[in-house]
CSV table of C-alpha atoms in Angstrom, one decimal:
chain,number,residue,atom,x,y,z
A,87,MET,CA,-15.7,12.6,-72.2
A,88,SER,CA,-12.3,11.8,-73.7
A,89,ARG,CA,-10.5,8.6,-72.8
A,90,LYS,CA,-7.8,10.4,-71.2
A,91,LEU,CA,-10.2,12.3,-68.9
A,92,LYS,CA,-12.0,9.2,-68.1
A,93,PHE,CA,-8.7,7.5,-67.2
A,94,ILE,CA,-7.5,10.3,-65.2
A,95,LEU,CA,-10.9,10.3,-63.2
A,96,PHE,CA,-10.6,6.7,-62.8
A,97,VAL,CA,-7.3,6.8,-61.2
A,98,VAL,CA,-8.3,9.6,-59.1
A,99,LEU,CA,-11.2,7.5,-57.9
A,100,VAL,CA,-9.2,4.5,-57.1
A,101,ALA,CA,-6.5,6.5,-55.3
A,102,VAL,CA,-9.3,8.2,-53.2
A,103,ALA,CA,-10.8,4.6,-52.7
A,104,PHE,CA,-7.4,3.3,-51.7
A,105,TYR,CA,-6.7,6.1,-49.4
A,106,GLY,CA,-10.1,5.7,-47.6
A,107,VAL,CA,-9.8,2.1,-47.2
A,108,SER,CA,-6.1,2.5,-45.9
A,109,SER,CA,-7.2,5.2,-43.5
A,110,TRP,CA,-9.8,3.0,-42.4
A,111,LEU,CA,-7.7,0.0,-42.0
A,112,LYS,CA,-5.2,2.1,-40.2
A,113,SER,CA,-7.8,3.4,-37.9
A,114,ARG,CA,-9.1,0.0,-37.0
A,115,GLN,CA,-5.4,-1.2,-36.4
A,116,ASP,CA,-4.8,2.0,-34.0
A,117,GLU,CA,-8.1,1.1,-32.1
A,118,GLY,CA,-7.1,-2.4,-31.8
A,119,ARG,CA,-3.7,-1.6,-30.6
A,120,LEU,CA,-5.1,0.9,-28.1
A,121,ILE,CA,-7.7,-1.9,-26.8
A,122,GLU,CA,-4.7,-4.1,-26.5
A,123,GLN,CA,-2.6,-1.8,-24.7
A,124,THR,CA,-5.4,-0.9,-22.3
A,125,SER,CA,-6.0,-4.6,-21.6
A,126,LEU,CA,-2.4,-5.3,-21.0
A,127,LEU,CA,-2.0,-2.3,-18.6
A,128,GLN,CA,-5.1,-3.1,-16.5
A,129,LYS,CA,-3.7,-6.7,-16.4
A,130,GLN,CA,-0.4,-5.5,-15.3
A,131,ILE,CA,-1.9,-3.4,-12.6
A,132,GLU,CA,-4.4,-6.0,-11.2
A,133,HIS,CA,-1.8,-8.7,-11.5
A,134,THR,CA,-0.5,-7.6,-8.2
A,135,SER,CA,-2.0,-8.9,-5.0
A,136,LYS,CA,-1.2,-8.4,-1.4
A,137,LEU,CA,2.6,-7.8,-1.1
A,138,VAL,CA,4.2,-9.1,2.2
A,139,VAL,CA,7.1,-7.0,2.3
A,140,THR,CA,9.3,-7.8,5.3
A,141,GLU,CA,9.2,-9.1,8.9
A,142,ILE,CA,11.2,-7.8,11.8
A,143,GLN,CA,11.7,-9.4,15.2
A,144,TYR,CA,11.5,-7.7,18.4
A,145,ALA,CA,12.8,-8.8,21.9
A,146,LYS,CA,12.1,-6.3,24.8
A,147,VAL,CA,12.1,-6.5,28.6
A,148,PHE,CA,9.3,-4.4,30.3
A,149,SER,CA,8.4,-3.7,33.9
A,150,TYR,CA,4.8,-3.4,35.1
A,151,GLU,CA,3.5,-1.9,38.1
A,152,ASN,CA,0.0,-1.2,39.6
A,153,THR,CA,-1.3,-0.1,43.0
A,154,ARG,CA,-4.7,-0.3,44.0
A,155,GLN,CA,-5.7,2.1,46.8
A,156,PHE,CA,-7.9,1.6,49.4
A,157,GLY,CA,-10.0,4.0,51.7
A,158,TRP,CA,-13.0,6.1,51.8
A,159,ASP,CA,-14.7,9.3,50.9
A,160,TYR,CA,-11.8,10.2,48.6
A,161,TRP,CA,-9.3,9.4,51.2
A,162,ASP,CA,-6.7,6.8,50.3
A,163,VAL,CA,-5.6,5.1,53.3
A,164,PHE,CA,-3.3,2.4,52.0
A,165,GLY,CA,-2.1,0.9,48.6
A,166,VAL,CA,-1.7,-2.7,47.6
A,167,PRO,CA,1.0,-3.0,44.9
A,168,LYS,CA,1.5,-5.6,42.1
A,169,ARG,CA,4.5,-5.9,40.0
A,170,ALA,CA,6.0,-8.0,37.4
A,171,LEU,CA,8.9,-8.3,34.9
A,172,ILE,CA,7.7,-8.8,31.3
A,173,ILE,CA,9.6,-10.2,28.3
A,174,SER,CA,7.9,-9.8,25.1
A,175,GLU,CA,9.3,-11.5,21.9
A,176,ALA,CA,7.2,-9.9,18.8
A,177,LYS,CA,7.0,-10.4,15.0
A,178,ALA,CA,6.3,-7.3,13.3
A,179,GLN,CA,5.1,-7.5,9.6
A,180,ILE,CA,5.0,-4.7,7.1
A,181,SER,CA,3.0,-5.1,4.0
A,182,TYR,CA,1.1,-3.1,1.3
A,183,ASP,CA,-2.0,-4.4,-0.1
A,184,LEU,CA,-1.8,-3.4,-3.7
A,185,ARG,CA,-5.6,-4.2,-4.1
A,186,GLN,CA,-6.3,-1.0,-2.5
A,187,LEU,CA,-4.3,0.7,-5.3
A,188,LYS,CA,-7.2,3.1,-6.8
A,189,TYR,CA,-6.7,4.0,-10.8
A,190,GLU,CA,-8.6,5.1,-13.6
A,191,LEU,CA,-7.6,4.2,-17.4
A,192,ASP,CA,-8.2,6.9,-20.0
A,193,PRO,CA,-7.6,5.0,-23.2
A,194,GLU,CA,-8.6,8.3,-25.5
A,195,ASN,CA,-5.8,10.4,-23.8
A,196,LYS,CA,-3.5,7.3,-23.2
A,197,THR,CA,-3.4,8.1,-19.3
A,198,ILE,CA,-3.3,6.4,-16.2
A,199,HIS,CA,-4.5,8.2,-13.4
A,200,LEU,CA,-3.6,6.8,-9.8
A,201,THR,CA,-6.0,8.3,-7.4
A,202,GLN,CA,-5.0,6.4,-4.2
A,203,LEU,CA,-1.7,4.7,-3.0
A,204,PRO,CA,-1.9,1.9,-0.6
A,205,PRO,CA,-1.0,2.7,2.9
A,206,PRO,CA,1.5,0.5,4.7
A,207,GLU,CA,0.0,-2.0,7.1
A,208,ILE,CA,1.7,-3.1,10.2
A,209,SER,CA,0.9,-6.4,12.0
A,210,ILE,CA,2.5,-7.0,15.3
A,211,ASN,CA,1.8,-10.3,17.3
A,212,PRO,CA,3.8,-10.1,20.6
A,213,ASP,CA,4.3,-13.3,22.9
A,214,ILE,CA,4.4,-12.0,26.4
A,215,ARG,CA,5.6,-13.9,29.4
A,216,PHE,CA,5.3,-12.6,32.8
A,217,TYR,CA,8.2,-13.1,35.3
A,218,ASP,CA,9.2,-12.1,39.0
A,219,VAL,CA,5.5,-11.8,39.5
A,220,LYS,CA,4.7,-9.9,43.0
A,221,ASP,CA,0.8,-9.5,43.8
A,222,TYR,CA,-1.4,-9.8,46.8
A,223,PRO,CA,-5.0,-11.1,47.3
A,224,LEU,CA,-6.4,-7.6,47.4
A,225,ASN,CA,-4.5,-6.8,44.1
A,226,LYS,CA,-4.3,-9.9,41.9
A,227,PHE,CA,-2.9,-10.1,38.3
A,228,SER,CA,-5.8,-10.5,36.0
A,229,ALA,CA,-6.8,-10.9,32.2
A,230,GLN,CA,-7.5,-7.3,32.3
A,231,ASP,CA,-3.8,-6.4,33.3
A,232,TYR,CA,-2.6,-8.9,30.6
A,233,ASN,CA,-4.7,-7.3,27.8
A,234,LYS,CA,-3.4,-3.7,29.0
A,235,VAL,CA,0.1,-4.7,29.0
A,236,LYS,CA,-0.1,-6.5,25.5
A,237,LYS,CA,-2.0,-3.4,24.2
A,238,GLY,CA,0.9,-1.0,25.6
A,239,ILE,CA,3.7,-3.3,24.3
A,240,THR,CA,2.2,-3.4,20.9
A,241,GLU,CA,1.9,0.3,20.6
A,242,LYS,CA,5.5,0.7,21.8
A,243,ILE,CA,6.5,-1.7,19.0
A,244,ARG,CA,4.3,-0.2,16.4
A,245,MET,CA,6.3,3.3,17.1
A,246,GLU,CA,9.6,1.5,16.9
A,247,VAL,CA,8.7,-0.2,13.4
A,248,LEU,CA,7.6,3.4,12.0
A,249,ALA,CA,11.1,4.6,12.8
A,250,ASP,CA,12.9,1.3,11.8
A,251,PRO,CA,14.9,1.6,8.8
A,252,GLU,CA,13.2,-1.7,7.3
A,253,MET,CA,10.0,0.8,6.6
A,254,ASN,CA,12.2,2.4,4.0
A,255,ASN,CA,13.1,-1.0,2.7
A,256,ALA,CA,9.3,-2.0,2.5
A,257,GLN,CA,8.6,1.3,0.8
A,258,ASN,CA,11.3,0.5,-1.8
A,259,ARG,CA,9.5,-3.0,-2.6
A,260,LEU,CA,6.3,-1.0,-3.1
A,261,LEU,CA,8.2,1.5,-5.4
A,262,SER,CA,9.6,-1.6,-7.3
A,263,GLU,CA,5.9,-2.8,-8.1
A,264,LEU,CA,4.7,0.6,-9.0
A,265,SER,CA,7.7,1.3,-11.3
A,266,ASN,CA,6.6,-1.8,-13.6
A,267,ILE,CA,3.5,0.1,-14.2
A,268,TYR,CA,5.5,3.3,-14.9
A,269,VAL,CA,8.0,1.5,-17.2
A,270,LEU,CA,5.1,-0.4,-19.0
A,271,SER,CA,2.9,2.7,-19.6
A,272,LYS,CA,6.0,4.7,-20.8
A,273,SER,CA,7.0,2.1,-23.4
A,274,MET,CA,3.6,2.4,-24.8
A,275,GLY,CA,3.3,5.9,-24.9
A,276,TRP,CA,1.0,6.3,-22.1
A,277,ARG,CA,1.4,8.9,-19.3
A,278,LEU,CA,1.1,8.2,-15.6
A,279,VAL,CA,-0.5,10.7,-13.4
A,280,TYR,CA,-1.1,10.6,-9.6
A,281,ASN,CA,-3.4,13.3,-8.2
A,282,GLY,CA,-3.2,15.4,-11.4
A,283,GLU,CA,0.4,15.4,-11.3
A,284,ASN,CA,2.5,13.9,-14.2
A,285,ILE,CA,5.2,11.3,-13.2
A,286,ASN,CA,8.3,11.5,-15.3
A,287,SER,CA,10.7,9.3,-13.5
A,288,THR,CA,10.6,6.5,-10.8
A,289,LYS,CA,12.4,9.5,-8.6
A,290,GLU,CA,9.0,11.4,-8.9
A,291,LEU,CA,7.0,8.4,-8.1
A,292,LYS,CA,9.1,7.8,-4.9
A,293,SER,CA,8.4,11.4,-3.8
A,294,PHE,CA,4.8,10.6,-3.5
A,295,LEU,CA,5.4,7.8,-1.0
A,296,ASP,CA,7.5,10.1,1.1
């Protein structure tokens, strides 16, 4: 074998070896970068905990009336009423527990799958005071009446909270937290998917909350 041919063969072997080592190093770098990205995304998602969004104060006046009937054999002879004016001051708190966010990371396809978004939690704590109470020995106010009134008022306020514009503000706070995940994933070239649908903007993300 001539020197020239040996030299060419040597150069080819060096080039192949260099390419192989370079490819291996690049593969290791890409693998390391992917692991780093996966870890960073997971930390970003798990960094969020219970997010208390907003509080609303409600002051309401209610009237309560209950009549106890007396008689026999399905015949009501007379009734004894009891009445009261009730003032309720309640604090309603809307929150999203982001620990309930369910997700799966797919590093191979660089995809974050959101499988469950946290529902809103509404906490209502009414302070109830009875005024202008009118009852009688045969039909006195009891703890059962108080619990019944409190349950009814709590449910009325819950319906008002659901229709309150503050619910939209609370949802926007949740959207802001989820947008952080979207922006970070997009900056790394990852996809964000919810229930099999690609999320391509924060506007699309908001549509899933409506």
